[in-house]
Amino acid sequence: MKIPMSSPELNDADRQAVLDVLNTPQLSMGPKIEAFERAFCDLTGAQHAIGVSSGTTGLHLCVRAAGIGTGDLVLTTPFSFVASANVILFEKAVPIFVDVDPLTGNIDTHQLAQAAEELSLGGDRARKWLPRRLPSEVEGRLGPVKALLPVDVFGQPADYDRINAIAREHRLTVIEDSCEALGAAYQGRPAGTLGDYGVFAFYPNKQITTGEGGMIVTDDSAAAEYMRALRNQGRAPGDTWLQHTYLGYNYRLDEMSAALGLTQIKRLEALLERRAQVAAWYEKHLAQIDRVSPPGLEDYTSRVSWFVYVIRVEPSINRDRLAKNLEERGIPVRPYFSPIHLQPYMVKAFGFRPGDYPVTEDLGNRSLALPFSGAMTEDMVVDVCQALAEALNAPGSSSSGR
Ligand SMILES: *Cc1c(COP(=O)(O)O)cnc(C)c1O
């Protein structure tokens, strides 16, 4: 029995929905995208939902809507998938990384408040938050802090009461990267609606999938209209097919993908419950195993939307050797995340070094995502845990055996 790292849960209704679209002439910008968007308004209570071609393109449109441009500063986290920082670079703005909370891996709001405050004061106190080096196109063109871009890591929302208080004080836009948190809730409020704009993603390893796809939700009507135009080659309402009010993109979501998303979102509750069940099995069986800990949850998280199941190994364990040992036993695992600031292109542009964001790096060094999907059975979970226990006891699994 081969256990995959993740797997989408597709059924006959999903397949039929895609086929049905193929029997119509409308393969893009038709009724399916509209219905898919409406389903997101219903689900989250947001006023507007804009379907896009991926989570990354959705985040990029939010950056444009927030008016973020060359040299502007955006406070964000280095413990994420690279897309949340890349969309800042797309506009030649500068990501200012703020380290994360060791329990959840979400942005540390004490440091976030300090960064926003000290950057607004300028001078020496501001300088310590800036990267060592700047790309030549922004050198001498640094602007103010424009926005906060927190990430709801592994399906658990960040601390938005504190984040929104910081945003209000400094008049900043909050872009919520909720690409891993569809269906999660913070203090009873749905993920995606916790900032000014929120973005979900539907790559095949996410809670629901459209193959590729994403969704922006917001209550800001002007921003929604602008993002809707930018998604569609910059065509504003009233523009004809060959009129383009803005510099836009083709970030549209096609009808086949939207139809798949629509059947999936209708089953969201069942999909999330199965994932929660698998997470509960992991928690139960991991409790028998020393030197690893389950994901950390905060009291303000009223619902986790399990995206991946990431354990943390004790510092005495050689994580990479453990991962290799598990792979050899046929159990796929993945270090999650690899810190963004240490990716080669980031080091080259900004001069980041190991040690710059110690909590992020520590989590990056000690985290291990186990195979996870709603399709897993308890037997599979037991197999993974058994392999983990054996691998931990194998000679050389502790770092002293390096
Ligand atoms: C998946 C993901 C995205 C967007 O991914 P796409 O592959 O572009 O849909 C963005 N941010 C985070 C944190 C993600 O996990």
Short mmCIF file of C-alpha atoms and ligand atoms in Angstrom, two decimals:
data_model
loop_
_atom_site.label_atom_id
_atom_site.label_comp_id
_atom_site.label_asym_id
_atom_site.label_seq_id
_atom_site.Cartn_x
_atom_site.Cartn_y
_atom_site.Cartn_z
CA MET A 1 0.00 0.00 0.00
CA LYS A 2 1.66 3.21 -1.19
CA ILE A 3 0.59 6.28 0.82
CA PRO A 4 0.72 9.51 -1.23
CA MET A 5 1.86 12.85 0.24
CA SER A 6 -1.55 14.33 -0.59
CA SER A 7 -4.40 13.51 -2.93
CA PRO A 8 -7.41 15.40 -4.26
CA GLU A 9 -10.79 13.88 -3.47
CA LEU A 10 -12.70 13.69 -6.72
CA ASN A 11 -16.02 11.92 -7.26
CA ASP A 12 -18.38 11.21 -10.17
CA ALA A 13 -20.31 14.45 -9.61
CA ASP A 14 -17.03 16.38 -10.02
CA ARG A 15 -16.17 14.57 -13.26
CA GLN A 16 -19.70 14.98 -14.64
CA ALA A 17 -19.70 18.72 -13.88
CA VAL A 18 -16.56 19.21 -15.97
CA LEU A 19 -17.95 17.08 -18.82
CA ASP A 20 -21.20 19.07 -18.80
CA VAL A 21 -19.28 22.29 -19.47
CA LEU A 22 -17.51 20.62 -22.38
CA ASN A 23 -20.93 20.04 -23.94
CA THR A 24 -21.59 23.80 -24.02
CA PRO A 25 -19.89 26.49 -26.13
CA GLN A 26 -19.09 28.59 -23.05
CA LEU A 27 -15.66 27.60 -21.79
CA SER A 28 -14.68 30.90 -20.15
CA MET A 29 -16.53 33.74 -18.36
CA GLY A 30 -19.86 31.92 -18.28
CA PRO A 31 -22.39 30.83 -15.67
CA LYS A 32 -20.04 28.51 -13.73
CA ILE A 33 -17.61 31.21 -12.61
CA GLU A 34 -20.54 33.37 -11.51
CA ALA A 35 -22.06 30.53 -9.50
CA PHE A 36 -18.67 29.63 -8.01
CA GLU A 37 -18.15 33.25 -6.92
CA ARG A 38 -21.67 33.41 -5.43
CA ALA A 39 -20.94 30.24 -3.45
CA PHE A 40 -17.95 32.03 -1.86
CA CYS A 41 -20.04 35.04 -0.90
CA ASP A 42 -22.56 32.66 0.69
CA LEU A 43 -19.85 30.68 2.47
CA THR A 44 -17.85 33.58 3.88
CA GLY A 45 -20.46 36.34 4.05
CA ALA A 46 -18.19 38.56 1.93
CA GLN A 47 -19.85 41.11 -0.37
CA HIS A 48 -17.69 40.25 -3.37
CA ALA A 49 -15.84 37.20 -4.67
CA ILE A 50 -13.58 37.21 -7.73
CA GLY A 51 -12.47 33.92 -9.25
CA VAL A 52 -8.90 33.92 -10.58
CA SER A 53 -6.41 31.56 -12.19
CA SER A 54 -4.46 30.77 -8.99
CA GLY A 55 -3.88 31.82 -5.42
CA THR A 56 -0.75 33.62 -6.55
CA THR A 57 -2.55 35.70 -9.18
CA GLY A 58 -5.27 36.49 -6.62
CA LEU A 59 -2.67 37.79 -4.18
CA HIS A 60 -1.05 39.81 -6.96
CA LEU A 61 -4.37 41.53 -7.73
CA CYS A 62 -4.74 42.40 -4.03
CA VAL A 63 -1.28 43.98 -4.07
CA ARG A 64 -2.32 46.07 -7.09
CA ALA A 65 -5.64 47.02 -5.45
CA ALA A 66 -3.81 48.15 -2.30
CA GLY A 67 -1.87 50.63 -4.45
CA ILE A 68 1.47 49.03 -3.60
CA GLY A 69 4.21 50.22 -5.97
CA THR A 70 7.96 50.63 -6.39
CA GLY A 71 9.81 50.88 -3.08
CA ASP A 72 6.70 50.59 -0.90
CA LEU A 73 7.10 48.40 2.17
CA VAL A 74 4.85 45.44 2.99
CA LEU A 75 5.16 43.65 6.33
CA THR A 76 4.88 39.91 5.87
CA THR A 77 6.15 36.54 7.08
CA PRO A 78 9.18 34.54 5.92
CA PHE A 79 7.48 31.30 7.10
CA SER A 80 5.18 30.70 4.13
CA PHE A 81 4.99 29.40 0.60
CA VAL A 82 7.04 31.78 -1.60
CA ALA A 83 4.02 33.19 -3.45
CA SER A 84 2.99 35.45 -0.53
CA ALA A 85 6.30 37.31 -0.74
CA ASN A 86 6.72 37.08 -4.52
CA VAL A 87 3.58 39.09 -5.27
CA ILE A 88 5.21 42.00 -3.41
CA LEU A 89 8.31 41.70 -5.61
CA PHE A 90 6.13 41.64 -8.76
CA GLU A 91 5.38 45.35 -8.08
CA LYS A 92 8.99 46.20 -7.12
CA ALA A 93 7.84 46.73 -3.56
CA VAL A 94 9.95 45.50 -0.63
CA PRO A 95 8.85 42.68 1.68
CA ILE A 96 9.80 43.46 5.27
CA PHE A 97 9.90 40.11 7.01
CA VAL A 98 8.71 39.78 10.58
CA ASP A 99 9.51 36.56 12.43
CA VAL A 100 6.78 34.17 13.57
CA ASP A 101 5.21 32.76 16.69
CA PRO A 102 6.94 29.50 17.69
CA LEU A 103 3.67 27.73 18.53
CA THR A 104 1.66 28.37 15.37
CA GLY A 105 4.17 29.58 12.80
CA ASN A 106 1.93 32.59 12.19
CA ILE A 107 3.34 36.12 12.11
CA ASP A 108 4.42 37.36 15.57
CA THR A 109 2.08 40.28 16.26
CA HIS A 110 4.30 41.79 18.99
CA GLN A 111 7.14 42.12 16.52
CA LEU A 112 4.69 43.22 13.83
CA ALA A 113 3.49 46.12 16.00
CA GLN A 114 7.08 47.07 16.75
CA ALA A 115 8.06 46.96 13.07
CA ALA A 116 5.10 49.11 11.99
CA GLU A 117 5.86 51.62 14.75
CA GLU A 118 9.61 51.86 14.20
CA LEU A 119 9.36 51.99 10.42
CA SER A 120 6.90 54.90 10.71
CA LEU A 121 9.40 56.77 12.93
CA GLY A 122 12.25 56.41 10.43
CA GLY A 123 15.95 56.81 11.25
CA ASP A 124 18.04 54.18 13.04
CA ARG A 125 15.08 52.43 14.59
CA ALA A 126 13.54 51.92 11.17
CA ARG A 127 16.80 50.79 9.63
CA LYS A 128 17.06 47.60 11.69
CA TRP A 129 13.93 46.23 9.96
CA LEU A 130 15.23 46.89 6.47
CA PRO A 131 17.17 44.28 4.50
CA ARG A 132 20.97 44.61 4.27
CA ARG A 133 20.81 45.24 0.56
CA LEU A 134 18.20 46.51 -1.92
CA PRO A 135 17.80 45.77 -5.61
CA SER A 136 19.10 48.71 -7.69
CA GLU A 137 15.63 49.65 -8.98
CA VAL A 138 14.43 50.49 -5.45
CA GLU A 139 17.68 51.89 -4.04
CA GLY A 140 16.94 55.46 -2.88
CA ARG A 141 13.22 55.03 -3.63
CA LEU A 142 11.95 53.48 -0.41
CA GLY A 143 8.39 54.46 0.41
CA PRO A 144 6.25 54.03 3.52
CA VAL A 145 4.72 50.85 4.87
CA LYS A 146 1.55 50.35 2.80
CA ALA A 147 0.18 47.00 3.84
CA LEU A 148 0.33 43.92 6.05
CA LEU A 149 0.31 40.52 4.38
CA PRO A 150 -0.16 37.79 7.02
CA VAL A 151 -0.55 34.13 6.09
CA ASP A 152 -2.96 31.65 7.72
CA VAL A 153 -0.29 28.98 8.07
CA PHE A 154 -1.30 25.31 7.66
CA GLY A 155 -5.01 26.20 7.94
CA GLN A 156 -4.87 28.22 11.17
CA PRO A 157 -5.66 31.95 10.95
CA ALA A 158 -3.16 34.49 12.25
CA ASP A 159 -4.14 36.80 15.16
CA TYR A 160 -6.31 39.30 13.26
CA ASP A 161 -7.64 41.31 16.21
CA ARG A 162 -4.07 42.44 16.83
CA ILE A 163 -3.21 42.66 13.13
CA ASN A 164 -6.23 44.86 12.37
CA ALA A 165 -5.48 47.09 15.37
CA ILE A 166 -1.96 47.65 14.01
CA ALA A 167 -3.40 48.31 10.54
CA ARG A 168 -5.90 50.87 11.89
CA GLU A 169 -3.25 52.70 13.87
CA HIS A 170 -0.96 53.05 10.85
CA ARG A 171 -3.64 53.18 8.13
CA LEU A 172 -2.49 50.03 6.36
CA THR A 173 -4.32 47.59 4.10
CA VAL A 174 -4.50 44.00 5.33
CA ILE A 175 -4.17 41.28 2.67
CA GLU A 176 -5.03 37.90 4.19
CA ASP A 177 -3.28 34.99 2.49
CA SER A 178 -5.87 32.35 3.31
CA CYS A 179 -4.68 29.99 0.58
CA GLU A 180 -4.21 27.22 3.17
CA ALA A 181 -7.24 28.01 5.33
CA LEU A 182 -10.51 27.65 3.40
CA GLY A 183 -13.20 26.92 6.00
CA ALA A 184 -11.09 27.90 9.04
CA ALA A 185 -12.41 30.36 11.62
CA TYR A 186 -10.88 32.91 13.98
CA GLN A 187 -12.99 33.91 17.02
CA GLY A 188 -15.98 32.54 15.06
CA ARG A 189 -15.23 34.64 11.93
CA PRO A 190 -14.41 32.93 8.61
CA ALA A 191 -10.84 32.91 7.32
CA GLY A 192 -10.50 35.05 4.20
CA THR A 193 -12.73 37.79 5.63
CA LEU A 194 -10.41 38.76 8.48
CA GLY A 195 -8.53 41.54 6.65
CA ASP A 196 -9.45 43.93 3.82
CA TYR A 197 -8.94 41.34 1.08
CA GLY A 198 -8.59 37.58 1.44
CA VAL A 199 -7.37 34.96 -1.04
CA PHE A 200 -8.02 31.21 -1.33
CA ALA A 201 -6.23 28.74 -3.62
CA PHE A 202 -7.32 25.52 -5.32
CA TYR A 203 -4.15 23.69 -6.34
CA PRO A 204 -4.70 19.89 -6.04
CA ASN A 205 -3.19 19.66 -2.54
CA LYS A 206 -5.59 22.26 -1.09
CA GLN A 207 -8.86 21.56 0.73
CA ILE A 208 -10.82 21.88 -2.52
CA THR A 209 -9.30 21.87 -5.98
CA THR A 210 -9.99 23.22 -9.45
CA GLY A 211 -6.65 21.96 -10.81
CA GLU A 212 -5.36 25.52 -10.83
CA GLY A 213 -7.43 28.36 -9.44
CA GLY A 214 -8.04 30.91 -6.73
CA MET A 215 -10.66 33.23 -5.23
CA ILE A 216 -10.45 36.74 -3.81
CA VAL A 217 -13.09 37.85 -1.27
CA THR A 218 -13.64 41.40 -0.04
CA ASP A 219 -16.29 43.83 1.18
CA ASP A 220 -14.57 46.73 -0.60
CA SER A 221 -16.72 47.38 -3.70
CA ALA A 222 -14.28 49.73 -5.45
CA ALA A 223 -11.37 47.34 -4.95
CA ALA A 224 -13.51 44.41 -6.12
CA GLU A 225 -14.46 46.21 -9.32
CA TYR A 226 -10.81 47.11 -9.97
CA MET A 227 -9.57 43.55 -9.36
CA ARG A 228 -12.35 42.16 -11.57
CA ALA A 229 -11.14 44.48 -14.35
CA LEU A 230 -7.46 43.61 -13.86
CA ARG A 231 -8.27 39.90 -13.98
CA ASN A 232 -9.81 40.42 -17.40
CA GLN A 233 -7.08 42.31 -19.30
CA GLY A 234 -7.92 45.62 -17.62
CA ARG A 235 -11.45 45.86 -19.04
CA ALA A 236 -13.53 48.13 -16.77
CA PRO A 237 -17.33 47.72 -16.62
CA GLY A 238 -18.69 49.10 -19.91
CA ASP A 239 -15.44 48.49 -21.81
CA THR A 240 -15.83 46.47 -25.00
CA TRP A 241 -13.62 43.42 -25.73
CA LEU A 242 -10.97 45.69 -27.25
CA GLN A 243 -11.12 48.51 -24.73
CA HIS A 244 -8.77 48.37 -21.77
CA THR A 245 -9.04 51.06 -19.11
CA TYR A 246 -6.18 49.62 -17.06
CA LEU A 247 -3.00 47.63 -17.53
CA GLY A 248 -4.43 44.21 -16.73
CA TYR A 249 -3.68 40.52 -16.98
CA ASN A 250 -5.30 37.34 -18.11
CA TYR A 251 -5.91 35.93 -14.63
CA ARG A 252 -9.31 34.41 -15.50
CA LEU A 253 -10.55 31.04 -14.21
CA ASP A 254 -12.05 28.90 -16.99
CA GLU A 255 -15.54 27.34 -16.81
CA MET A 256 -14.34 23.73 -16.50
CA SER A 257 -12.31 24.65 -13.43
CA ALA A 258 -15.14 26.72 -11.96
CA ALA A 259 -17.61 23.86 -12.48
CA LEU A 260 -15.25 21.52 -10.61
CA GLY A 261 -14.84 24.08 -7.85
CA LEU A 262 -18.59 24.44 -7.56
CA THR A 263 -19.21 20.73 -6.99
CA GLN A 264 -16.28 20.62 -4.57
CA ILE A 265 -17.37 23.64 -2.53
CA LYS A 266 -20.81 22.10 -2.13
CA ARG A 267 -19.07 19.20 -0.33
CA LEU A 268 -16.72 21.43 1.67
CA GLU A 269 -18.18 20.50 5.05
CA ALA A 270 -17.77 16.77 4.39
CA LEU A 271 -14.25 17.29 2.98
CA LEU A 272 -13.17 19.31 6.01
CA GLU A 273 -14.69 16.82 8.44
CA ARG A 274 -12.76 13.96 6.87
CA ARG A 275 -9.53 15.95 7.08
CA ALA A 276 -10.26 16.76 10.74
CA GLN A 277 -10.82 13.05 11.37
CA VAL A 278 -7.46 12.17 9.83
CA ALA A 279 -5.79 14.90 11.93
CA ALA A 280 -7.46 13.46 15.05
CA TRP A 281 -6.13 9.97 14.20
CA TYR A 282 -2.65 11.43 13.83
CA GLU A 283 -2.94 13.18 17.17
CA LYS A 284 -4.06 9.96 18.86
CA HIS A 285 -1.33 7.75 17.41
CA LEU A 286 1.48 10.33 17.66
CA ALA A 287 0.79 10.65 21.38
CA GLN A 288 2.60 7.30 21.83
CA ILE A 289 5.74 8.60 20.13
CA ASP A 290 8.44 10.59 21.96
CA ARG A 291 10.55 13.41 20.55
CA VAL A 292 7.91 14.71 18.11
CA SER A 293 5.08 17.14 18.77
CA PRO A 294 1.79 17.70 16.95
CA PRO A 295 0.80 21.06 15.36
CA GLY A 296 0.33 23.90 17.88
CA LEU A 297 -3.12 25.49 18.07
CA GLU A 298 -4.16 28.83 19.61
CA ASP A 299 -7.27 29.44 21.74
CA TYR A 300 -8.56 32.06 19.29
CA THR A 301 -8.70 29.44 16.52
CA SER A 302 -12.35 28.43 16.55
CA ARG A 303 -11.80 26.06 13.64
CA VAL A 304 -8.68 24.68 11.97
CA SER A 305 -9.08 23.82 8.32
CA TRP A 306 -6.50 21.05 8.10
CA PHE A 307 -4.33 21.70 5.04
CA VAL A 308 -1.22 19.68 5.84
CA TYR A 309 -0.24 17.82 8.98
CA VAL A 310 3.10 19.17 10.12
CA ILE A 311 4.86 17.74 13.15
CA ARG A 312 7.91 19.17 14.86
CA VAL A 313 10.86 17.04 15.88
CA GLU A 314 12.98 17.72 18.98
CA PRO A 315 16.25 19.60 18.35
CA SER A 316 18.19 16.39 19.15
CA ILE A 317 16.73 14.69 16.05
CA ASN A 318 18.44 14.95 12.68
CA ARG A 319 15.32 15.89 10.70
CA ASP A 320 16.81 15.40 7.26
CA ARG A 321 18.13 11.96 8.11
CA LEU A 322 14.74 11.08 9.59
CA ALA A 323 13.01 12.25 6.40
CA LYS A 324 15.35 10.14 4.27
CA ASN A 325 14.75 7.11 6.45
CA LEU A 326 10.97 7.55 6.14
CA GLU A 327 11.22 7.94 2.37
CA GLU A 328 13.17 4.67 2.24
CA ARG A 329 10.28 3.04 4.11
CA GLY A 330 7.91 4.31 1.40
CA ILE A 331 6.51 7.15 3.50
CA PRO A 332 6.72 10.48 1.65
CA VAL A 333 7.40 13.46 3.93
CA ARG A 334 8.38 17.05 3.32
CA PRO A 335 10.13 19.80 5.29
CA TYR A 336 7.55 22.58 5.61
CA PHE A 337 8.26 25.48 5.05
CA SER A 338 11.69 26.21 3.70
CA PRO A 339 12.20 29.84 4.88
CA ILE A 340 11.51 32.36 2.11
CA HIS A 341 14.33 34.74 3.06
CA LEU A 342 16.93 32.03 2.45
CA GLN A 343 15.78 31.16 -1.08
CA PRO A 344 18.64 31.94 -3.50
CA TYR A 345 16.90 34.80 -5.36
CA MET A 346 15.94 36.46 -2.05
CA VAL A 347 19.50 36.23 -0.73
CA LYS A 348 20.76 37.72 -3.98
CA ALA A 349 18.28 40.63 -3.99
CA PHE A 350 18.29 41.54 -0.30
CA GLY A 351 21.39 39.98 1.29
CA PHE A 352 19.52 37.89 3.87
CA ARG A 353 21.60 35.50 5.98
CA PRO A 354 20.95 32.48 8.18
CA GLY A 355 20.09 33.79 11.64
CA ASP A 356 18.04 36.75 10.39
CA TYR A 357 14.68 35.18 11.39
CA PRO A 358 15.60 32.57 14.00
CA VAL A 359 12.12 31.25 14.85
CA THR A 360 11.26 30.77 11.17
CA GLU A 361 14.57 28.99 10.61
CA ASP A 362 14.12 26.78 13.67
CA LEU A 363 10.63 25.76 12.53
CA GLY A 364 11.97 25.24 9.02
CA ASN A 365 14.69 22.95 10.40
CA ARG A 366 12.46 20.89 12.69
CA SER A 367 9.16 20.62 10.83
CA LEU A 368 8.05 17.61 8.86
CA ALA A 369 4.80 17.32 6.93
CA LEU A 370 3.40 13.79 7.07
CA PRO A 371 1.23 12.30 4.30
CA PHE A 372 -2.16 13.94 4.61
CA SER A 373 -5.52 13.99 2.84
CA GLY A 374 -9.16 13.33 3.63
CA ALA A 375 -8.85 10.05 1.71
CA MET A 376 -6.54 8.49 4.34
CA THR A 377 -7.81 5.67 6.53
CA GLU A 378 -6.85 5.10 10.14
CA ASP A 379 -4.77 2.10 9.02
CA MET A 380 -2.70 4.39 6.82
CA VAL A 381 -2.20 6.80 9.70
CA VAL A 382 -1.09 3.89 11.90
CA ASP A 383 1.38 2.77 9.20
CA VAL A 384 2.88 6.26 8.98
CA CYS A 385 3.18 6.53 12.78
CA GLN A 386 4.74 3.08 13.03
CA ALA A 387 7.30 3.94 10.36
CA LEU A 388 7.99 7.20 12.17
CA ALA A 389 8.56 5.43 15.50
CA GLU A 390 10.93 2.95 13.84
CA ALA A 391 12.80 5.64 11.95
CA LEU A 392 13.25 7.65 15.15
CA ASN A 393 14.84 4.62 16.79
CA ALA A 394 17.08 3.81 13.84
CA PRO A 395 20.80 4.37 14.48
CA GLY A 396 21.91 7.84 13.43
CA SER A 397 18.52 9.49 13.73
CA SER A 398 19.73 11.89 16.40
CA SER A 399 21.97 14.78 15.41
CA SER A 400 24.82 13.45 17.59
CA GLY A 401 25.10 10.69 14.99
CA ARG A 402 25.88 13.26 12.27
C1 LIG B 1 -0.95 27.42 -2.11
C2 LIG B 1 -0.53 28.74 -1.57
C3 LIG B 1 -0.59 29.93 -2.35
C4 LIG B 1 -1.06 30.02 -3.77
O1 LIG B 1 -0.79 28.97 -4.53
P1 LIG B 1 -1.17 28.75 -6.07
O2 LIG B 1 -0.39 27.54 -6.37
O3 LIG B 1 -0.72 29.96 -6.82
O4 LIG B 1 -2.63 28.57 -6.20
C5 LIG B 1 -0.22 31.11 -1.74
N1 LIG B 1 0.16 31.16 -0.45
C6 LIG B 1 0.22 30.06 0.31
C7 LIG B 1 0.63 30.19 1.75
C8 LIG B 1 -0.11 28.81 -0.22
O5 LIG B 1 -0.02 27.71 0.55
#
